[in-house]
Amino acid sequence: MVREEELEEALGVRFLDAGLLRLALVHSSYINENPGVFPESNERLEFLGDAVLGMVVAEELYAANPDWPEGKLTQARAALVQEATLAEAARDIGLGEMLRMGRGEEAGGGRERASNLSAGLEAVIGAVFLDQGYKVAREVVLRVLGEWLSSLGEPEMSANPKSALQEAVQAEGLPSPTYRIVHEEGADHDRLFVAEVTVGGEVAGRGEGKRKSLAEQAAAVEALRGFAQSS
């Protein structure tokens, strides 16, 4: 069941036109299986949201890092707006559960597919922009991606630490790392998560963050440091 109110709470915004939010959650597969229910899918909103997202991220990076050259700014923006990052942010707000999609797409794992999640998040941002303008859309982007933005200044977090750890353990002939949330605390709007990453049956790293994905990334960073010291 789609729960727009819960999504609005996660975004920190109340839509003036609820129809825009509903449209932002419509995957093209739903249109194919349910013609006439909605006038279109969320693809046009995705296009708009992609542009708004890029502008907000570029603006924030430019203002926060006056000593960064153009190349580093471009690299940082690419890391933030890439599909994998947006998909993790979408998972953190439960967007996958709220997408309207066809039965075939859902049965094929569509609610967890990174392309669907990232596109859905961009569509939601586009919907916010149309509903309430750039200022509110910017606030939503910063709320959803704020911790990713702040972490880019840390060398270990500027890349994708989970991917780097995966490559490191493979190079050592070890099984893939597994992650689990071992503790969480705080109010719903201000949660703190603690994650552990295990490699070969041993805890290799531990980290915390205000989102599950960020806690897992922090655990991966600690594990990578351990690998570097032992090599």
mmCIF file of C-alpha atoms in Angstrom:
data_model
loop_
_atom_site.group_PDB
_atom_site.id
_atom_site.type_symbol
_atom_site.label_atom_id
_atom_site.label_comp_id
_atom_site.label_asym_id
_atom_site.label_seq_id
_atom_site.Cartn_x
_atom_site.Cartn_y
_atom_site.Cartn_z
ATOM 1 C CA MET A 1 0.000 0.000 0.000
ATOM 2 C CA VAL A 2 1.320 3.422 -0.937
ATOM 3 C CA ARG A 3 1.684 5.735 2.083
ATOM 4 C CA GLU A 4 2.203 9.250 0.797
ATOM 5 C CA GLU A 5 1.896 10.782 4.270
ATOM 6 C CA GLU A 6 4.873 8.780 5.528
ATOM 7 C CA LEU A 7 6.929 9.848 2.541
ATOM 8 C CA GLU A 8 5.995 13.489 3.110
ATOM 9 C CA GLU A 9 7.162 13.152 6.703
ATOM 10 C CA ALA A 10 10.483 11.687 5.592
ATOM 11 C CA LEU A 11 10.912 14.497 3.070
ATOM 12 C CA GLY A 12 9.876 17.198 5.526
ATOM 13 C CA VAL A 13 7.249 18.660 3.203
ATOM 14 C CA ARG A 14 3.472 18.630 2.754
ATOM 15 C CA PHE A 15 2.348 18.738 -0.856
ATOM 16 C CA LEU A 16 -0.150 21.374 -1.915
ATOM 17 C CA ASP A 17 -1.081 19.204 -4.900
ATOM 18 C CA ALA A 18 -1.113 15.605 -3.679
ATOM 19 C CA GLY A 19 -1.583 14.440 -7.254
ATOM 20 C CA LEU A 20 1.986 15.447 -8.076
ATOM 21 C CA LEU A 21 3.355 13.168 -5.371
ATOM 22 C CA ARG A 22 1.154 10.300 -6.515
ATOM 23 C CA LEU A 23 2.361 10.773 -10.080
ATOM 24 C CA ALA A 24 6.006 10.796 -8.944
ATOM 25 C CA LEU A 25 5.521 7.272 -7.599
ATOM 26 C CA VAL A 26 4.121 5.774 -10.822
ATOM 27 C CA HIS A 27 6.575 3.449 -12.572
ATOM 28 C CA SER A 28 6.108 2.938 -16.312
ATOM 29 C CA SER A 29 5.267 -0.744 -15.756
ATOM 30 C CA TYR A 30 2.164 0.295 -13.816
ATOM 31 C CA ILE A 31 0.963 2.348 -16.770
ATOM 32 C CA ASN A 32 1.483 -0.627 -19.061
ATOM 33 C CA GLU A 33 -0.609 -2.928 -16.881
ATOM 34 C CA ASN A 34 -3.190 -0.340 -15.800
ATOM 35 C CA PRO A 35 -3.929 1.944 -18.742
ATOM 36 C CA GLY A 36 -6.050 4.971 -17.985
ATOM 37 C CA VAL A 37 -5.491 5.101 -14.224
ATOM 38 C CA PHE A 38 -2.783 7.762 -14.490
ATOM 39 C CA PRO A 39 -2.135 10.063 -17.474
ATOM 40 C CA GLU A 40 1.578 9.149 -17.575
ATOM 41 C CA SER A 41 4.415 7.591 -15.593
ATOM 42 C CA ASN A 42 6.941 9.459 -13.447
ATOM 43 C CA GLU A 43 9.522 9.690 -16.234
ATOM 44 C CA ARG A 44 8.933 13.365 -17.075
ATOM 45 C CA LEU A 45 9.137 14.284 -13.391
ATOM 46 C CA GLU A 46 12.340 12.242 -13.188
ATOM 47 C CA PHE A 47 13.825 14.366 -15.978
ATOM 48 C CA LEU A 48 12.937 17.560 -14.126
ATOM 49 C CA GLY A 49 14.104 16.284 -10.760
ATOM 50 C CA ASP A 50 17.450 15.240 -12.213
ATOM 51 C CA ALA A 51 18.058 18.840 -13.287
ATOM 52 C CA VAL A 52 16.973 20.279 -9.934
ATOM 53 C CA LEU A 53 19.107 17.765 -8.049
ATOM 54 C CA GLY A 54 22.169 18.577 -10.124
ATOM 55 C CA MET A 55 21.715 22.290 -9.506
ATOM 56 C CA VAL A 56 21.318 21.916 -5.742
ATOM 57 C CA VAL A 57 24.338 19.633 -5.430
ATOM 58 C CA ALA A 58 26.504 21.882 -7.623
ATOM 59 C CA GLU A 59 25.484 24.953 -5.634
ATOM 60 C CA GLU A 60 26.229 23.313 -2.284
ATOM 61 C CA LEU A 61 29.582 21.888 -3.358
ATOM 62 C CA TYR A 62 30.659 25.213 -4.853
ATOM 63 C CA ALA A 63 29.778 27.175 -1.700
ATOM 64 C CA ALA A 64 31.173 24.647 0.790
ATOM 65 C CA ASN A 65 34.505 23.998 -0.955
ATOM 66 C CA PRO A 66 36.004 27.284 -2.216
ATOM 67 C CA ASP A 67 39.444 25.690 -2.599
ATOM 68 C CA TRP A 68 38.300 22.798 -4.814
ATOM 69 C CA PRO A 69 39.158 23.046 -8.528
ATOM 70 C CA GLU A 70 36.563 22.401 -11.221
ATOM 71 C CA GLY A 71 37.677 18.797 -11.693
ATOM 72 C CA LYS A 72 37.212 17.870 -8.043
ATOM 73 C CA LEU A 73 33.819 19.590 -7.917
ATOM 74 C CA THR A 74 32.719 17.648 -10.978
ATOM 75 C CA GLN A 75 33.921 14.372 -9.486
ATOM 76 C CA ALA A 76 32.126 15.042 -6.195
ATOM 77 C CA ARG A 77 28.891 15.964 -7.945
ATOM 78 C CA ALA A 78 29.053 12.787 -10.005
ATOM 79 C CA ALA A 79 29.523 10.703 -6.841
ATOM 80 C CA LEU A 80 26.432 12.259 -5.273
ATOM 81 C CA VAL A 81 24.047 12.072 -8.207
ATOM 82 C CA GLN A 82 25.073 8.599 -9.357
ATOM 83 C CA GLU A 83 22.439 5.882 -9.361
ATOM 84 C CA ALA A 84 23.935 3.913 -6.458
ATOM 85 C CA THR A 85 23.967 6.911 -4.099
ATOM 86 C CA LEU A 86 20.440 7.998 -4.979
ATOM 87 C CA ALA A 87 19.187 4.441 -4.586
ATOM 88 C CA GLU A 88 20.647 4.214 -1.078
ATOM 89 C CA ALA A 89 19.049 7.539 -0.166
ATOM 90 C CA ALA A 90 15.737 6.297 -1.566
ATOM 91 C CA ARG A 91 15.970 3.107 0.507
ATOM 92 C CA ASP A 92 16.567 5.153 3.638
ATOM 93 C CA ILE A 93 13.197 6.878 3.237
ATOM 94 C CA GLY A 94 11.398 3.677 2.233
ATOM 95 C CA LEU A 95 10.657 4.876 -1.289
ATOM 96 C CA GLY A 96 10.738 1.399 -2.843
ATOM 97 C CA GLU A 97 7.734 0.266 -0.821
ATOM 98 C CA MET A 98 5.720 3.236 -2.053
ATOM 99 C CA LEU A 99 6.293 2.945 -5.792
ATOM 100 C CA ARG A 100 3.336 1.925 -7.919
ATOM 101 C CA MET A 101 4.581 -0.676 -10.400
ATOM 102 C CA GLY A 102 3.284 -3.539 -12.455
ATOM 103 C CA ARG A 103 3.089 -7.036 -11.026
ATOM 104 C CA GLY A 104 5.769 -8.335 -13.346
ATOM 105 C CA GLU A 105 8.220 -5.604 -12.380
ATOM 106 C CA GLU A 106 7.525 -6.116 -8.697
ATOM 107 C CA ALA A 107 7.899 -9.889 -8.965
ATOM 108 C CA GLY A 108 11.281 -9.349 -10.619
ATOM 109 C CA GLY A 109 12.622 -7.379 -7.649
ATOM 110 C CA GLY A 110 11.670 -3.974 -8.998
ATOM 111 C CA ARG A 111 11.186 -2.405 -5.581
ATOM 112 C CA GLU A 112 14.870 -2.959 -4.786
ATOM 113 C CA ARG A 113 16.248 -2.197 -8.262
ATOM 114 C CA ALA A 114 18.641 0.737 -8.046
ATOM 115 C CA SER A 115 17.457 2.257 -11.317
ATOM 116 C CA ASN A 116 13.842 2.347 -10.111
ATOM 117 C CA LEU A 117 14.779 3.786 -6.729
ATOM 118 C CA SER A 118 17.031 6.514 -8.083
ATOM 119 C CA ALA A 119 14.503 7.449 -10.770
ATOM 120 C CA GLY A 120 11.719 7.540 -8.197
ATOM 121 C CA LEU A 121 13.704 9.849 -5.934
ATOM 122 C CA GLU A 122 14.453 12.196 -8.828
ATOM 123 C CA ALA A 123 10.768 12.199 -9.762
ATOM 124 C CA VAL A 124 9.794 13.095 -6.199
ATOM 125 C CA ILE A 125 12.278 15.985 -6.241
ATOM 126 C CA GLY A 126 10.795 17.138 -9.530
ATOM 127 C CA ALA A 127 7.317 16.974 -8.010
ATOM 128 C CA VAL A 128 8.404 19.050 -5.007
ATOM 129 C CA PHE A 129 9.886 21.643 -7.373
ATOM 130 C CA LEU A 130 6.641 21.959 -9.330
ATOM 131 C CA ASP A 131 4.550 22.010 -6.173
ATOM 132 C CA GLN A 132 6.526 24.497 -4.059
ATOM 133 C CA GLY A 133 9.463 25.848 -6.030
ATOM 134 C CA TYR A 134 13.245 25.652 -5.932
ATOM 135 C CA LYS A 135 13.752 26.746 -2.317
ATOM 136 C CA VAL A 136 11.658 23.920 -0.868
ATOM 137 C CA ALA A 137 13.055 21.413 -3.383
ATOM 138 C CA ARG A 138 16.549 22.423 -2.269
ATOM 139 C CA GLU A 139 15.610 21.827 1.374
ATOM 140 C CA VAL A 140 14.342 18.359 0.480
ATOM 141 C CA VAL A 141 17.520 17.479 -1.413
ATOM 142 C CA LEU A 142 19.665 18.604 1.514
ATOM 143 C CA ARG A 143 17.512 16.657 3.956
ATOM 144 C CA VAL A 144 17.802 13.466 1.913
ATOM 145 C CA LEU A 145 21.425 13.793 0.760
ATOM 146 C CA GLY A 146 22.875 16.078 3.436
ATOM 147 C CA GLU A 147 25.078 13.488 5.109
ATOM 148 C CA TRP A 148 26.473 12.349 1.771
ATOM 149 C CA LEU A 149 27.341 15.963 1.008
ATOM 150 C CA SER A 150 29.116 16.469 4.325
ATOM 151 C CA SER A 151 31.031 13.181 4.045
ATOM 152 C CA LEU A 152 32.636 14.103 0.727
ATOM 153 C CA GLY A 153 35.308 16.103 2.509
ATOM 154 C CA GLU A 154 36.595 12.959 4.213
ATOM 155 C CA PRO A 155 39.088 11.060 2.028
ATOM 156 C CA GLU A 156 37.821 7.621 3.015
ATOM 157 C CA MET A 157 34.219 8.548 2.238
ATOM 158 C CA SER A 158 34.750 10.336 -1.066
ATOM 159 C CA ALA A 159 34.605 7.073 -2.986
ATOM 160 C CA ASN A 160 32.290 4.128 -2.371
ATOM 161 C CA PRO A 161 33.797 2.345 0.651
ATOM 162 C CA LYS A 162 31.483 -0.661 0.369
ATOM 163 C CA SER A 163 32.595 -1.300 -3.211
ATOM 164 C CA ALA A 164 36.230 -0.746 -2.229
ATOM 165 C CA LEU A 165 35.904 -3.272 0.596
ATOM 166 C CA GLN A 166 34.273 -5.772 -1.750
ATOM 167 C CA GLU A 167 37.246 -5.468 -4.101
ATOM 168 C CA ALA A 168 39.733 -5.738 -1.234
ATOM 169 C CA VAL A 169 38.277 -8.959 0.173
ATOM 170 C CA GLN A 170 38.005 -10.497 -3.292
ATOM 171 C CA ALA A 171 41.679 -9.750 -3.873
ATOM 172 C CA GLU A 172 42.442 -11.701 -0.688
ATOM 173 C CA GLY A 173 40.247 -14.621 -1.750
ATOM 174 C CA LEU A 174 37.815 -13.996 1.101
ATOM 175 C CA PRO A 175 34.003 -14.260 0.995
ATOM 176 C CA SER A 176 31.955 -11.145 0.356
ATOM 177 C CA PRO A 177 31.416 -8.889 3.382
ATOM 178 C CA THR A 178 28.044 -8.949 5.106
ATOM 179 C CA TYR A 179 26.478 -6.053 6.975
ATOM 180 C CA ARG A 180 24.012 -5.893 9.828
ATOM 181 C CA ILE A 181 22.570 -3.167 12.021
ATOM 182 C CA VAL A 182 23.464 -4.073 15.608
ATOM 183 C CA HIS A 183 21.970 -1.087 17.407
ATOM 184 C CA GLU A 184 19.704 1.894 16.832
ATOM 185 C CA GLU A 185 18.496 4.648 19.101
ATOM 186 C CA GLY A 186 16.836 8.048 19.122
ATOM 187 C CA ALA A 187 13.530 9.506 17.998
ATOM 188 C CA ASP A 188 12.116 8.594 14.589
ATOM 189 C CA HIS A 189 13.263 11.907 13.079
ATOM 190 C CA ASP A 190 16.747 11.672 14.601
ATOM 191 C CA ARG A 191 17.803 8.016 14.601
ATOM 192 C CA LEU A 192 21.362 6.810 15.094
ATOM 193 C CA PHE A 193 22.309 3.423 13.632
ATOM 194 C CA VAL A 194 25.318 1.251 14.429
ATOM 195 C CA ALA A 195 26.428 -1.285 11.821
ATOM 196 C CA GLU A 196 28.976 -4.088 11.741
ATOM 197 C CA VAL A 197 30.584 -5.623 8.699
ATOM 198 C CA THR A 198 31.739 -9.237 8.866
ATOM 199 C CA VAL A 199 34.362 -10.824 6.621
ATOM 200 C CA GLY A 200 35.057 -14.529 6.826
ATOM 201 C CA GLY A 201 33.068 -14.882 10.037
ATOM 202 C CA GLU A 202 34.977 -12.100 11.825
ATOM 203 C CA VAL A 203 33.791 -8.557 12.559
ATOM 204 C CA ALA A 204 36.048 -6.393 10.398
ATOM 205 C CA GLY A 205 34.556 -2.981 11.062
ATOM 206 C CA ARG A 206 31.973 -1.049 13.005
ATOM 207 C CA GLY A 207 30.443 2.330 12.216
ATOM 208 C CA GLU A 208 27.537 4.611 12.960
ATOM 209 C CA GLY A 209 25.402 7.073 11.065
ATOM 210 C CA LYS A 210 22.004 8.715 10.957
ATOM 211 C CA ARG A 211 21.003 6.410 8.119
ATOM 212 C CA LYS A 212 21.491 2.666 7.889
ATOM 213 C CA SER A 213 23.418 3.004 4.645
ATOM 214 C CA LEU A 214 25.772 5.599 6.136
ATOM 215 C CA ALA A 215 26.414 3.388 9.167
ATOM 216 C CA GLU A 216 27.308 0.551 6.796
ATOM 217 C CA GLN A 217 29.626 2.831 4.842
ATOM 218 C CA ALA A 218 31.357 3.887 8.058
ATOM 219 C CA ALA A 219 31.816 0.232 9.020
ATOM 220 C CA ALA A 220 33.323 -0.424 5.592
ATOM 221 C CA VAL A 221 35.757 2.476 6.088
ATOM 222 C CA GLU A 222 36.979 0.982 9.374
ATOM 223 C CA ALA A 223 37.355 -2.423 7.738
ATOM 224 C CA LEU A 224 39.355 -0.877 4.890
ATOM 225 C CA ARG A 225 41.697 0.763 7.385
ATOM 226 C CA GLY A 226 42.263 -2.624 8.976
ATOM 227 C CA PHE A 227 43.036 -4.186 5.607
ATOM 228 C CA ALA A 228 45.490 -1.399 4.823
ATOM 229 C CA GLN A 229 47.341 -1.865 8.129
ATOM 230 C CA SER A 230 47.639 -5.622 7.667
ATOM 231 C CA SER A 231 48.912 -5.467 4.097
#
